[in-house]
CSV table of C-alpha atoms in Angstrom, one decimal:
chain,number,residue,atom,x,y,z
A,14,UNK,CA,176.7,152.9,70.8
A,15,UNK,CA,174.1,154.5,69.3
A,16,UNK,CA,171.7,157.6,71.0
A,17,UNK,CA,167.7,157.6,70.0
A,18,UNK,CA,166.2,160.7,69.7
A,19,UNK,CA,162.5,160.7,70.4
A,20,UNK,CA,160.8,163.9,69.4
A,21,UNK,CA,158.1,164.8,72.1
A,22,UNK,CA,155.5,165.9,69.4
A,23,UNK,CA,155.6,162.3,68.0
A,24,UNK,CA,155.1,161.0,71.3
A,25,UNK,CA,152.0,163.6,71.7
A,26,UNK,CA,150.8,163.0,68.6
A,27,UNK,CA,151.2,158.6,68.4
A,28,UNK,CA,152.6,157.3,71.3
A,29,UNK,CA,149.7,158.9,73.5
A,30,UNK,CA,146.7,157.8,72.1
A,31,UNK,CA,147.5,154.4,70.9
A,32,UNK,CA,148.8,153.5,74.7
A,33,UNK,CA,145.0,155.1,75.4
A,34,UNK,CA,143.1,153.2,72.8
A,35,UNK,CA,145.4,149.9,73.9
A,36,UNK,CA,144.8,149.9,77.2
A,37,UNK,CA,140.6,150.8,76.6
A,38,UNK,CA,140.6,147.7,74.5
A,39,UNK,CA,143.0,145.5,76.8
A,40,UNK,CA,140.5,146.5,79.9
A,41,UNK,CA,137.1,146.5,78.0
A,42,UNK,CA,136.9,149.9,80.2
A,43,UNK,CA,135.1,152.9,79.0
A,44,UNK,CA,137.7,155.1,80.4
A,45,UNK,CA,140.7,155.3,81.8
A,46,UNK,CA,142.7,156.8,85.2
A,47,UNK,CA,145.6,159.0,84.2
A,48,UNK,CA,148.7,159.9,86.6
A,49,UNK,CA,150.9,162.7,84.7
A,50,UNK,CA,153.7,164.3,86.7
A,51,UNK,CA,156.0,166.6,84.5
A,52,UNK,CA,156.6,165.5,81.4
A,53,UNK,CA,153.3,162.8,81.7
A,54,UNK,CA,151.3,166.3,81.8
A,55,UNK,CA,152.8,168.2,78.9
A,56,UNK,CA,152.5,164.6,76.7
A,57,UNK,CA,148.7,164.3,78.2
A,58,UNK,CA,148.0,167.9,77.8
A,59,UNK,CA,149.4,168.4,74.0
A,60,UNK,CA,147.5,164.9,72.7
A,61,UNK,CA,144.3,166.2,74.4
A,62,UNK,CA,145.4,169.2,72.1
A,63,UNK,CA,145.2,167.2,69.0
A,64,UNK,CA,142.5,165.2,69.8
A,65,UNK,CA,140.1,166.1,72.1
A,66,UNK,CA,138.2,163.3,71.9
A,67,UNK,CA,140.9,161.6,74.4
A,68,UNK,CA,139.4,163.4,77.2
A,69,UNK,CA,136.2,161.4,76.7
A,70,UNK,CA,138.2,158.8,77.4
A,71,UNK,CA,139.9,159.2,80.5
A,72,UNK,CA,136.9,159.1,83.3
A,73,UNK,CA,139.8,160.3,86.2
A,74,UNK,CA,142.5,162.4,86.0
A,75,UNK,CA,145.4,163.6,88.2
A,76,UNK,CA,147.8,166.1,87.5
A,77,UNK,CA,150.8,166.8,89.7
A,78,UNK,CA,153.6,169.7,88.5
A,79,UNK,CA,155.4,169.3,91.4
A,80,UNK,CA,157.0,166.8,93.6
A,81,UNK,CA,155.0,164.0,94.4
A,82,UNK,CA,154.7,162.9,98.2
């Protein structure tokens, strides 16, 4: 067997915005609804770090750090 370590800051800083910019183009939306519970807010939070020009980009956007009902 072998174990795959994916390192959250490449996820932040890759992963992120190309599932954005895919979607966006897949849609022909200007913007995007986002869902982030746990570990979907620290990802959405650190790329909007790196780029803040992904927050242009999502038009609604729902946090949740606890459970959702």
């Amino acid at each position: 067997r072998s174990i795959v370590f994916i390192r959250l800051d490449e996820v932040i800083r890759f992963d992120i915005p190309a599932v954005f910019n895919y979607i966006l183009k897949k849609t022909q939306k200007k913007d995007l609804y986002f869902l982030g519970h746990s570990l979907g807010c620290v990802m959405f939070w650190g790329a909007t770090n790196f780029y803040p020009e992904l927050n242009d980009k999502v038009g609604n956007l729902r946090i949740s750090y606890d459970q959702i009902l």
